[in-house]
Coordinates of C-alpha atoms and ligand atoms in Angstrom, one line a residue:
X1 CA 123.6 77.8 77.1
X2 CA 126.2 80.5 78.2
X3 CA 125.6 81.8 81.7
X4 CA 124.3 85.6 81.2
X5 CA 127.9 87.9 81.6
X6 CA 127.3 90.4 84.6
X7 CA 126.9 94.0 82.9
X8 CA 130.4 95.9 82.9
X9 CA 129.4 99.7 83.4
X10 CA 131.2 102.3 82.4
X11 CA 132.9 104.3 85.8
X12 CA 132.1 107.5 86.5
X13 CA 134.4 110.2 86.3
X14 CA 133.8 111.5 89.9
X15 CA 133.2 108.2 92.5
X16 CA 131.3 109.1 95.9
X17 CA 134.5 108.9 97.8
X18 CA 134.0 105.2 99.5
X19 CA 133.9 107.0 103.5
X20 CA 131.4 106.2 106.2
X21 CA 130.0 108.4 108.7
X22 CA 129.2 106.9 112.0
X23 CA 127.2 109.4 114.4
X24 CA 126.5 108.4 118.3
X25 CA 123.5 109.9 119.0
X26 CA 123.8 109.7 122.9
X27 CA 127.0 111.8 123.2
X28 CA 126.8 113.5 119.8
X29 CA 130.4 111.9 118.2
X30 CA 131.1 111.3 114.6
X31 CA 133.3 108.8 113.4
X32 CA 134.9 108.9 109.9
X33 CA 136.4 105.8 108.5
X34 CA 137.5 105.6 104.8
X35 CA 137.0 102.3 102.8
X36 CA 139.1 100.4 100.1
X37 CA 137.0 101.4 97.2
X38 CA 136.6 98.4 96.1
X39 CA 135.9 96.6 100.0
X40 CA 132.0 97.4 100.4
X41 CA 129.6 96.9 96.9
X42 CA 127.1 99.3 98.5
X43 CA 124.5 100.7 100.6
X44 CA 123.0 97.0 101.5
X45 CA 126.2 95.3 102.2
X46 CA 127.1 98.5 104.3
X47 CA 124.2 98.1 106.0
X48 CA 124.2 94.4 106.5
X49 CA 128.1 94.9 107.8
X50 CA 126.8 97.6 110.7
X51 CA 124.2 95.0 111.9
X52 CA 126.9 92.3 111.8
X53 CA 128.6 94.9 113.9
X54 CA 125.9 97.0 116.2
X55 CA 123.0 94.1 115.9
X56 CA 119.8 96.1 116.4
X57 CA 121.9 99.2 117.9
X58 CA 122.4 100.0 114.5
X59 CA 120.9 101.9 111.6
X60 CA 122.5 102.9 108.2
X61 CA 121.1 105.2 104.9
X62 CA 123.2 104.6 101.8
X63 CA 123.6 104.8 98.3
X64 CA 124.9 103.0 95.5
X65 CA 127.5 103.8 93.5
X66 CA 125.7 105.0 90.4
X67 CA 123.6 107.4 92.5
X68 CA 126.1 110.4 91.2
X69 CA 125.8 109.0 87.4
X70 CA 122.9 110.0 84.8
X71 CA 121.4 106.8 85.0
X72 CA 117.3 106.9 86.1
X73 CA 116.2 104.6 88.5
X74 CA 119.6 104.5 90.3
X75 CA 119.5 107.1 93.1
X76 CA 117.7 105.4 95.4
X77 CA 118.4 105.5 98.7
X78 CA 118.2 102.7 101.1
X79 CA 118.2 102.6 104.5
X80 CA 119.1 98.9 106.8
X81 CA 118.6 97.9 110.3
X82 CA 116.4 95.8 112.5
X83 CA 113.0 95.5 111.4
X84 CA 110.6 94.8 115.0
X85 CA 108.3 93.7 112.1
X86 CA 110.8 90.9 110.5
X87 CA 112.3 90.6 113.6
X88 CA 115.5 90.6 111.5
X89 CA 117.8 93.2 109.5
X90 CA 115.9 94.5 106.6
X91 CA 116.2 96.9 104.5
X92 CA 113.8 99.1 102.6
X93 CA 114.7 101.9 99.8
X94 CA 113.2 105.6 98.6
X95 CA 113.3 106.0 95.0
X96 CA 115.0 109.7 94.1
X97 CA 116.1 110.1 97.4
X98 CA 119.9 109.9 96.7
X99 CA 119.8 112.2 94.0
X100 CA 119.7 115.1 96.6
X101 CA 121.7 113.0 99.6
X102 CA 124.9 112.3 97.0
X103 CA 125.8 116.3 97.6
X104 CA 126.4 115.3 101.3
X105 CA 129.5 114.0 99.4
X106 CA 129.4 110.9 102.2
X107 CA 127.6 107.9 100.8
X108 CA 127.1 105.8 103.6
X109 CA 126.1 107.0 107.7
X110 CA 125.4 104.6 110.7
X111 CA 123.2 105.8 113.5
X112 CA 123.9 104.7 116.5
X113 CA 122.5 105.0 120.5
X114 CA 119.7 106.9 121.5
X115 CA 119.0 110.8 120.7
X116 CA 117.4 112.6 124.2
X117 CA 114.5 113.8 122.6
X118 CA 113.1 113.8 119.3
X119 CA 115.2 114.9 117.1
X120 CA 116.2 115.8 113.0
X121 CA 119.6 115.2 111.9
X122 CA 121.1 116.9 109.5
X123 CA 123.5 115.5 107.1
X124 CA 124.7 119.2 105.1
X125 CA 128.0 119.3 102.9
X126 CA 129.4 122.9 103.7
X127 CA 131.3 123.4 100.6
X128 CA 134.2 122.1 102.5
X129 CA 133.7 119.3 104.6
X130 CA 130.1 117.2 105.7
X131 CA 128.9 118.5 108.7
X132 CA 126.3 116.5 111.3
X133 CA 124.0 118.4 113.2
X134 CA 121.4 116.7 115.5
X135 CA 118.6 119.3 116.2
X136 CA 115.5 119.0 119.1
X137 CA 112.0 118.9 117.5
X138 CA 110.1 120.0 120.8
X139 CA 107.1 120.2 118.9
X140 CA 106.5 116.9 116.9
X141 CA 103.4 115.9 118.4
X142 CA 102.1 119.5 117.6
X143 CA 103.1 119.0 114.0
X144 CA 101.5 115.2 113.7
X145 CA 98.6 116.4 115.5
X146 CA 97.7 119.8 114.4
X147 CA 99.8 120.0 111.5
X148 CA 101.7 122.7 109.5
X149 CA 100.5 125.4 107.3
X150 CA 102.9 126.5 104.4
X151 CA 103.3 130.1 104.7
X152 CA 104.1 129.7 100.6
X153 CA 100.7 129.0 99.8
X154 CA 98.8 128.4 102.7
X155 CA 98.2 124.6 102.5
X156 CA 98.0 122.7 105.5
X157 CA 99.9 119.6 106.0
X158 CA 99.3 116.6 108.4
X159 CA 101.6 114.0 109.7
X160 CA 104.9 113.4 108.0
X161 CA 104.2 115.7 105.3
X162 CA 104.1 118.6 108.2
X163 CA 107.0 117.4 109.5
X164 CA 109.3 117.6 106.4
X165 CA 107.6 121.3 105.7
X166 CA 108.4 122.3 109.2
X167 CA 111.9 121.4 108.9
X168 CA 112.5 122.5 105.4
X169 CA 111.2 126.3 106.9
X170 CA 113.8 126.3 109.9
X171 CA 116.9 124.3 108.9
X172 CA 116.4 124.0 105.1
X173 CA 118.3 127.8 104.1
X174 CA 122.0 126.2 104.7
X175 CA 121.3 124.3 101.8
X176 CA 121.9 124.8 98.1
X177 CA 118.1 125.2 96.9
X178 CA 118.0 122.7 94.7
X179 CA 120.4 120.7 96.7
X180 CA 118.1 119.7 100.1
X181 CA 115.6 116.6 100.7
X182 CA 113.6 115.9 104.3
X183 CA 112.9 112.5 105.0
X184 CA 110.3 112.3 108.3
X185 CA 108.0 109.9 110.1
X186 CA 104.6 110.3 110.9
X187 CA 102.7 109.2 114.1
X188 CA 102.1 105.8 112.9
X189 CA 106.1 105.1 113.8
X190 CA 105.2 105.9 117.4
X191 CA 102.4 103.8 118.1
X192 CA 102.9 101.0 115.5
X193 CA 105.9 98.9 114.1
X194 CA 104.6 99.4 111.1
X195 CA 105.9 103.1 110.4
X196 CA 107.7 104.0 107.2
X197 CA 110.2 106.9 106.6
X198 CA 108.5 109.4 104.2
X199 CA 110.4 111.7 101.7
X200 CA 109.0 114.4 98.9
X201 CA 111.2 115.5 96.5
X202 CA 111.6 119.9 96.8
X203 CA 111.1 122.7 94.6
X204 CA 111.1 126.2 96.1
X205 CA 111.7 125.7 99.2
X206 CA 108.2 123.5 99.4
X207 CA 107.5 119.5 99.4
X208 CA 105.9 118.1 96.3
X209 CA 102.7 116.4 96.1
X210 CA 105.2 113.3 95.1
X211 CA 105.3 111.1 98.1
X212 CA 107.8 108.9 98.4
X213 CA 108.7 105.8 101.1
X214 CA 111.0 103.5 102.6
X215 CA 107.4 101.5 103.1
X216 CA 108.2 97.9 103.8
X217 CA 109.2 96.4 107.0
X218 CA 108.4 99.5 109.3
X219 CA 112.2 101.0 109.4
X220 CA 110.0 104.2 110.6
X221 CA 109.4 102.6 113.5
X222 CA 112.7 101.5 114.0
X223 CA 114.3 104.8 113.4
X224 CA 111.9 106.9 116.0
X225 CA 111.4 104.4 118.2
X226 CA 115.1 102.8 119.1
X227 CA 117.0 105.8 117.7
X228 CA 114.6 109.0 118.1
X229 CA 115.2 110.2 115.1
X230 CA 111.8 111.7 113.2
X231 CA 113.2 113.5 110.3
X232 CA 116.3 114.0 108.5
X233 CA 117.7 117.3 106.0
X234 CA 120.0 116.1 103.8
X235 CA 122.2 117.2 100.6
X236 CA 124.3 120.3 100.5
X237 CA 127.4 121.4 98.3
X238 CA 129.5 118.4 97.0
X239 CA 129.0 117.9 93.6
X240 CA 130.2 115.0 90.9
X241 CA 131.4 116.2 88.3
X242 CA 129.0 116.1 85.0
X243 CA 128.5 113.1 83.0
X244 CA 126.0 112.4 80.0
X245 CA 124.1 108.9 79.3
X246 CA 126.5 109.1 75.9
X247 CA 129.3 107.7 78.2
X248 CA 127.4 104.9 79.0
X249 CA 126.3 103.9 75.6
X250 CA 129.3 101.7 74.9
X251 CA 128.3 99.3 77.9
X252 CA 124.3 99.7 76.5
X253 CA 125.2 98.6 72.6
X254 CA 127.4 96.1 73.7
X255 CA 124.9 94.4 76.2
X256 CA 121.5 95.1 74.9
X257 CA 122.0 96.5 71.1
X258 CA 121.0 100.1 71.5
X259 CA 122.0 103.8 73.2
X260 CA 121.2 103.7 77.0
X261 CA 118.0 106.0 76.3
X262 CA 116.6 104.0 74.3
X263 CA 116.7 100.8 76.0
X264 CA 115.3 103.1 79.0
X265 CA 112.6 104.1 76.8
X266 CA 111.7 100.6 75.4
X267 CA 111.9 98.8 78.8
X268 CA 109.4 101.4 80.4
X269 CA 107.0 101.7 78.1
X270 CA 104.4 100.2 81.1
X271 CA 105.3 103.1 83.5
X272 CA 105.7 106.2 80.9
X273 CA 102.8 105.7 78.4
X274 CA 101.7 102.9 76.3
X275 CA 100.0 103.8 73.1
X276 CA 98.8 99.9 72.6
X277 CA 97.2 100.4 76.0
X278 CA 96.5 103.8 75.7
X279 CA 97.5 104.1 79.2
X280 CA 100.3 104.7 81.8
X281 CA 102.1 104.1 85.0
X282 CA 101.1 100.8 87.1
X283 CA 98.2 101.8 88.3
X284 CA 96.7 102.3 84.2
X285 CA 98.8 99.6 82.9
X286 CA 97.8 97.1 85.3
X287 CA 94.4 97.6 85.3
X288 CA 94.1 97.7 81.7
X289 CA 95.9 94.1 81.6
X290 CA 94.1 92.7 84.6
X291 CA 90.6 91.5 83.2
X292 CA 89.1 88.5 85.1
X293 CA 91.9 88.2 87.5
X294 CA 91.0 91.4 89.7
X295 CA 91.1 91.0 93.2
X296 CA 88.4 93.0 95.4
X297 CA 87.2 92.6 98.9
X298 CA 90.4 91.1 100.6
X299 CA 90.8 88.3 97.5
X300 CA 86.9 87.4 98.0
X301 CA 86.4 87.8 94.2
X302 CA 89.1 84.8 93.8
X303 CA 85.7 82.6 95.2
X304 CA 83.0 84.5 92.1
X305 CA 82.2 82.9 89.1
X306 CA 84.5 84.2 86.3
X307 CA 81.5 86.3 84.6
X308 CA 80.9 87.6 87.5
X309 CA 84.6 88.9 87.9
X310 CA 84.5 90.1 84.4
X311 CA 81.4 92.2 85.3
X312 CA 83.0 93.4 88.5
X313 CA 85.9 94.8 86.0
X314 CA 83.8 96.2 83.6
X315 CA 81.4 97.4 86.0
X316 CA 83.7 99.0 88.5
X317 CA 86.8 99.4 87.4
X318 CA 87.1 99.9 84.0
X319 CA 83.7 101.6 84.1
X320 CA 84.4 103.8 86.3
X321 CA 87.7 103.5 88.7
X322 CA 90.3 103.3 85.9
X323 CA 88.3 105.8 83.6
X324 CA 88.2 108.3 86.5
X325 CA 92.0 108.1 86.2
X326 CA 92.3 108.0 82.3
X327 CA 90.2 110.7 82.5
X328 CA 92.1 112.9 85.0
X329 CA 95.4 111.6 84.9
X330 CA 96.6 110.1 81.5
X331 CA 94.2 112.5 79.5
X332 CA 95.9 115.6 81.1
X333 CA 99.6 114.4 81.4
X334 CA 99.6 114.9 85.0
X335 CA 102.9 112.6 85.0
X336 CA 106.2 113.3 87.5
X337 CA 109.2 111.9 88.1
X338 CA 110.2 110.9 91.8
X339 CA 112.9 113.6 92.4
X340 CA 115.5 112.8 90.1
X341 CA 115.5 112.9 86.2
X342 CA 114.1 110.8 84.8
X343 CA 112.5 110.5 81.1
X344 CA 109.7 108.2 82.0
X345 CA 107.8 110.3 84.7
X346 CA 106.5 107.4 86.1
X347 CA 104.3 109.6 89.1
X348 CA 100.9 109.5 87.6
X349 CA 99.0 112.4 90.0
X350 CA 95.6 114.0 89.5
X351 CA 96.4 117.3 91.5
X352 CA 98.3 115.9 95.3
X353 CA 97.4 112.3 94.9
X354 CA 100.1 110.1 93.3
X355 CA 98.2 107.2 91.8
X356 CA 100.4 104.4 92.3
X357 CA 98.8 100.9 91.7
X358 CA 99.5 99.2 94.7
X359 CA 98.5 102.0 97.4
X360 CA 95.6 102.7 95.3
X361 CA 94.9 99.2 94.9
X362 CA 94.8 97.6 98.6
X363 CA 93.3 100.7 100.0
X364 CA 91.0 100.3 97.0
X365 CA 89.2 97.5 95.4
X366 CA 90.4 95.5 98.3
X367 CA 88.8 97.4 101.0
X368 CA 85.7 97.8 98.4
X369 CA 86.9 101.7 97.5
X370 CA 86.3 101.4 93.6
X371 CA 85.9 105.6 93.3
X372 CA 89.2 107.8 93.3
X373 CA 87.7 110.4 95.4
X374 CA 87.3 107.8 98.1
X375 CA 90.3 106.4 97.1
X376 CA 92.5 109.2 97.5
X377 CA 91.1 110.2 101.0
X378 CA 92.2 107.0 102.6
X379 CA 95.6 106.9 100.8
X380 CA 95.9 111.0 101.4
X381 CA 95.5 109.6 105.5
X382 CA 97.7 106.6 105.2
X383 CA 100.4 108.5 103.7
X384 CA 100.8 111.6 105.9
X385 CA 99.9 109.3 109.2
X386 CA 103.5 107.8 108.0
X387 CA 101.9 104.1 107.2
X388 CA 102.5 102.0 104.1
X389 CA 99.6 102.1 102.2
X390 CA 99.9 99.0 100.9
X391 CA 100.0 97.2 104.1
X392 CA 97.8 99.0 105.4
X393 CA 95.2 98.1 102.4
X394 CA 96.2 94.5 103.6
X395 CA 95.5 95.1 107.3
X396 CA 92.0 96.4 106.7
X397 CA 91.0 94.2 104.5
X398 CA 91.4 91.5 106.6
X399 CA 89.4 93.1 109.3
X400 CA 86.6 93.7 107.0
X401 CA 87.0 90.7 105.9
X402 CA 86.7 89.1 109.9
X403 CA 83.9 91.6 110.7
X404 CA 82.2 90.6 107.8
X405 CA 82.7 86.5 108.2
X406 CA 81.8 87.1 112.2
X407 CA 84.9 86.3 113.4
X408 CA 84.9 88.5 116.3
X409 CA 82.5 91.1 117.4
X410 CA 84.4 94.6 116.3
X411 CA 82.5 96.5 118.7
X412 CA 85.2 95.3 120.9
X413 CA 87.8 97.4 118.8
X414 CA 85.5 100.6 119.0
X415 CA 84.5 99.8 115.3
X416 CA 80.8 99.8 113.8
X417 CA 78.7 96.7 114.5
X418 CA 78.9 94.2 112.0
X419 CA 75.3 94.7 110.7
X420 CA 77.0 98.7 110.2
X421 CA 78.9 97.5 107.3
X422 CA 77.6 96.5 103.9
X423 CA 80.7 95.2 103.1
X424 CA 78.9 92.4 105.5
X425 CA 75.4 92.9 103.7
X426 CA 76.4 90.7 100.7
X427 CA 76.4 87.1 101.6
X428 CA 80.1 86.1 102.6
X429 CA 81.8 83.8 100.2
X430 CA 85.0 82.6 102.1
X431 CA 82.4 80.0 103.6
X432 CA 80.9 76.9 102.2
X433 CA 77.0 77.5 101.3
X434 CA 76.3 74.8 103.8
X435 CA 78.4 76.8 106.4
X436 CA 76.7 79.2 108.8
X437 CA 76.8 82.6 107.6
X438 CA 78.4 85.2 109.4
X439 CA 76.3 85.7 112.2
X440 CA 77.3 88.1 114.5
X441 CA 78.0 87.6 117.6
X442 CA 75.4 89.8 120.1
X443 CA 77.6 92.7 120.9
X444 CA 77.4 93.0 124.6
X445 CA 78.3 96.5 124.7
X446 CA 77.3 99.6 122.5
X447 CA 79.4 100.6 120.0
X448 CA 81.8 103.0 121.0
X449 CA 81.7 105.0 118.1
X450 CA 77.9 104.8 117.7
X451 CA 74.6 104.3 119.5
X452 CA 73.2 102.6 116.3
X453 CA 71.8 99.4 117.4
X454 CA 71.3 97.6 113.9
X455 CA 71.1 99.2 110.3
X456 CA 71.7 102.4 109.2
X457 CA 68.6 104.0 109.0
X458 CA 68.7 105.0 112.3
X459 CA 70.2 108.5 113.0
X460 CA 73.3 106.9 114.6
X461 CA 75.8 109.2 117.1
X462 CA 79.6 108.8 118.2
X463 CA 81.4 108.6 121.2
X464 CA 81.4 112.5 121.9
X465 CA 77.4 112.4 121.0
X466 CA 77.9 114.4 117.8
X467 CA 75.5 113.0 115.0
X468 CA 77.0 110.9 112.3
X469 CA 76.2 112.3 109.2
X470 CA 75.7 112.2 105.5
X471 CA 76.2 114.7 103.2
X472 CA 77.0 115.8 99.4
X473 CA 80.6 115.0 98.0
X474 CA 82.9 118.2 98.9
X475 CA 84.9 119.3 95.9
X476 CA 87.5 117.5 95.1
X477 CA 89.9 120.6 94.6
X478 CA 90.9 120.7 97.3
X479 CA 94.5 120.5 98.7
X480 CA 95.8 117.1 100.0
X481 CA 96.6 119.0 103.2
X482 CA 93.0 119.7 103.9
X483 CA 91.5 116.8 102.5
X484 CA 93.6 115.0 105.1
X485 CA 93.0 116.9 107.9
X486 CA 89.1 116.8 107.6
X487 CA 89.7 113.4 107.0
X488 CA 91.4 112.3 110.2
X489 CA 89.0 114.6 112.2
X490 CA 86.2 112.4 110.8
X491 CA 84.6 115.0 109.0
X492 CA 85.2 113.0 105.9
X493 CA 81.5 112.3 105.2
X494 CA 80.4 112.7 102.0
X495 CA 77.8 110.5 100.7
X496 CA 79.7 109.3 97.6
X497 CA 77.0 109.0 95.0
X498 CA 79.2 107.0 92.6
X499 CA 78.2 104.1 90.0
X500 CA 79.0 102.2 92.7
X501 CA 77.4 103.6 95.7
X502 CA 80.3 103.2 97.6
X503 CA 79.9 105.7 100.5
X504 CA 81.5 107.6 103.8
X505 CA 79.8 108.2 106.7
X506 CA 81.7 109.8 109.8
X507 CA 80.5 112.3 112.2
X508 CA 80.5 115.8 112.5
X509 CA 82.7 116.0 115.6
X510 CA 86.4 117.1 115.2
X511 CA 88.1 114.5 117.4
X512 CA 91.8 116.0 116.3
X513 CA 93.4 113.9 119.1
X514 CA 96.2 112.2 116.1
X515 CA 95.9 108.6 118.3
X516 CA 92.9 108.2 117.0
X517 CA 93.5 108.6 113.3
X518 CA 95.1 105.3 113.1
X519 CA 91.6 104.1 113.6
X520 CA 90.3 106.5 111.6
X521 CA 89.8 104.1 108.4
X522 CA 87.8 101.7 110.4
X523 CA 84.7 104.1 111.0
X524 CA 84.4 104.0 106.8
X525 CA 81.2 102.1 106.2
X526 CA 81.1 100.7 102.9
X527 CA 77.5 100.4 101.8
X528 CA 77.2 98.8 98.0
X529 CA 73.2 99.3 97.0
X530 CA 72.7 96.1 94.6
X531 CA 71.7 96.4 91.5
X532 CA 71.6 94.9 88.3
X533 CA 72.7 91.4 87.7
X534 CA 74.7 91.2 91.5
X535 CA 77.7 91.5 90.6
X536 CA 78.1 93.2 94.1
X537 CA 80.0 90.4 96.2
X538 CA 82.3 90.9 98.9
Ligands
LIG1 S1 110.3 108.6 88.0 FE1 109.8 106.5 88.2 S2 110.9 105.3 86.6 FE2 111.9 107.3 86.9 S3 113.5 107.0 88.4 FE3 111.7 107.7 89.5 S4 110.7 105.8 90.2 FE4 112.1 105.2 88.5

């Protein structure tokens, strides 16, 4: 069998010229170097050559060398370094991101030393030359903690989504309108390695509701904590010159027998819209394939019966999780792209919440979330907080998961008893039948969160004495912005009164102190009221 031939793609008329940027953050010095255009493939062997170089004193954002072509999918940009997470370089990419960074007209930038103080940097093409500007942000802890309202439209933004508004409003009007992205972290980069770098596309001056990451191996963390750097403004004036998709259709026919568009459209099907599925993006298209293979409850359903994973399906997510979204989502089109153009729209929102499958998926069904509205309130927190959903989902489900099996007492962690969580009221199922259940250890202390001794009957109170609460499902209309906010101050309470009976109880207090909203998740108590044939395990 012949050995597949390595694509040859047409070359765009106007290459990113192959120069580097290297800024010293401690004295403020750029360095330009120009490249033989053919010495460095692109953004991840850059990347890997600085940490050959710097080691862990450096950190690099690139892009590849089709990000000025019309080709979807490749104007991602990727940023490299030391990952405390990996304990190794990594490297983790944003998709869209380098449609708006190519008009720095510099592909490829190295940070290096320390900033003074938190700071943006901002990466502009002038219309003549790229310019480098490293600005104080004296009030980031204000932003994280208090947030940012629009003056556009009066939302209010939280975390990393304030950040990136904040510094849209005061640097943002040297750029070309359509010609400016802010990347930013949120407070999870400061008090975890496990921050990402968070980036919405623009329009009129304003962030989208798209929310896009450099999520895996905390590079957030990496970028505020060694290099104090919490946002970035980049784009500007350069500009490739114009191509169409036509001038790639040569290299398309000749490699996979059609126009470039429409091997695009055939090879996405999944992500735009499937009429055999009647469904779209990964979170529709994955459910709708999924069947008995779901996993719920940190992979306990891998232990069930397979009936009794068909009936979870049916039952939670089919029957109401992924209709909620056909309903909202694929029935009204609510489809985006993630900042560049793109013809499959892959974004599948209902309002601000991006319904990804993953995000939704770990910090859903996995945490035993099987209702949007819940669903979207823990996502809306992990996104602006600056934390990858997806590990996240993993993180917590593996708590639940110990509380629930007994494997430590979590009143030690501040977190509701064990007997406080109904993920724990269903027998466990990681253990043997002949195993001892789950018995909690006797907590020797009162829950710091709440007086309740056992139950949840009794009217149960929080640190600052304010009673914990349930009441009716606010509307759902509400912006992202406040939906997070009243989320992190633990006045997301509503008694969900879904098929499921999946619920939130938090308290009435508004403890807006932003260290605590990393632990903010951990007060959700997930109460499953069984009924029917038991199909409620976890
Ligand atoms: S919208 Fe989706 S499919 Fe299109 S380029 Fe962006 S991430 Fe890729």
């Amino acid at each position: 069998m012949n050995a597949p031939q390595p694509l040859q793609l047409h070359q765009p008329s106007s290459w990113l010229p192959a120069h580097s940027l290297t800024v010293a953050l401690d004295d403020g010095s750029v360095t330009r170097t120009e490249h033989h255009s053919d010495a460095i493939t692109g953004p991840i062997e850059y990347g890997w050559r600085a940490y050959q170089q710097h080691g862990r004193n450096a950190f690099t954002f690139g892009i590849g060398r089709l990000a000025d072509s019309p080709l979807a999918g490749a104007r991602r940009l990727f940023v490299c370094g030391y990952s405390h997470q990996w304990e190794s370089f990594y490297l983790s990419s944003a998709g869209g991101v380098a449609y708006t960074f190519k008009h720095f007209g510099i592909p490829w930038v190295t940070l290096v030393g320390r900033a003074a103080q938190p700071s943006v940097l901002i990466l502009r093409h002038d219309g003549n030359a790229a310019t480098v500007t490293l600005e104080p942000i004296p009030d980031l802890e204000s932003l994280w903690r208090d947030g940012y309202r629009r003056a556009s439209d009066g939302a209010q933004l939280t975390g990393a989504l304030a950040v990136q508004q904040a510094m849209l409003d005061r640097f943002g009007v040297a750029f070309p309108p359509k010609q400016v992205r802010a990347l930013a972290v949120g407070p999870a980069a400061a008090v975890t390695w496990e921050g990402t770098i968070v980036s919405n596309p623009v329009e009129k001056g304003a962030i989208t509701w798209v929310t896009e990451f450099c999520g895996r191996g905390g590079m957030g963390s990496t970028l505020f904590r060694d290099f104090n750097i919490a946002a970035l403004l980049v784009g500007g004036a350069w500009e490739p010159a114009k191509e169409s998709t036509k001038a790639y259709d040569p290299d398309f026919e000749a490699r996979f027998g059609d126009r470039y568009v429409k091997v695009e459209q055939r090879t996405t099907v999944k992500y735009s819209f499937d009429p055999k599925t009647g469904t779209g993006g990964t979170f529709g298209s994955n459910y709708a394939a999924m069947g008995d293979k779901i996993l719920s409850f940190h992979y306990q359903s891998v232990f069930a019966p397979k009936p009794e994973r068909l009936a979870q399906m049916e039952r939670f997510v089919r029957g109401h999780y992924w209709k909620q979204f056909q309903e909202e989502t694929i029935a009204n089109k609510q489809f985006e792209h993630c900042g560049e153009p793109c013809s499959v729209a892959c974004k599948k929102m209902n309002g601000p919440h991006k319904k990804d499958y993953e995000p939704y998926h770990t910090l859903g069904p996995q945490i035993g979330i099987f209702d949007q509205r819940a669903a979207e309130r823990v996502n809306d927190v992990a996104d602006a907080m600056g934390f990858d959903a997806i590990q996240l989902g993993g993180t917590l489900g593996w708590l639940f998961e110990a509380i629930t099996a007994g494997d430590f007492d979590p009143t030690e962690l501040g977190l509701p008893r064990h007997t406080n969580c109904a993920f724990a009221a269903s027998p466990p199922t990681r253990r043997s039948s002949t195993s001892s259940p789950t018995a909690p250890r006797t907590p020797t202390t009162p829950c710091a969160r709440s007086t309740r001794s056992s139950g949840m009957s009794a009217p149960p109170r929080c640190a600052k004495g304010s009673a914990l609460q349930r009441r009716p499902s606010t509307p759902a209309t509400r912006t992202r912005g406040r939906a997070t906010a009243r989320f992190t101050s633990r006045t997301a309470n509503a008694a969900r009164s879904s098929p499921t009976n999946i619920s939130f109880q938090g308290c009435s207090a508004r403890c807006r102190s932003w260290a605590n909203t990393t632990s903010s998740t951990a007060t959700i108590s997930f109460r499953r009221k069984r009924s029917g044939n038991g199909t409620s395990r976890g």
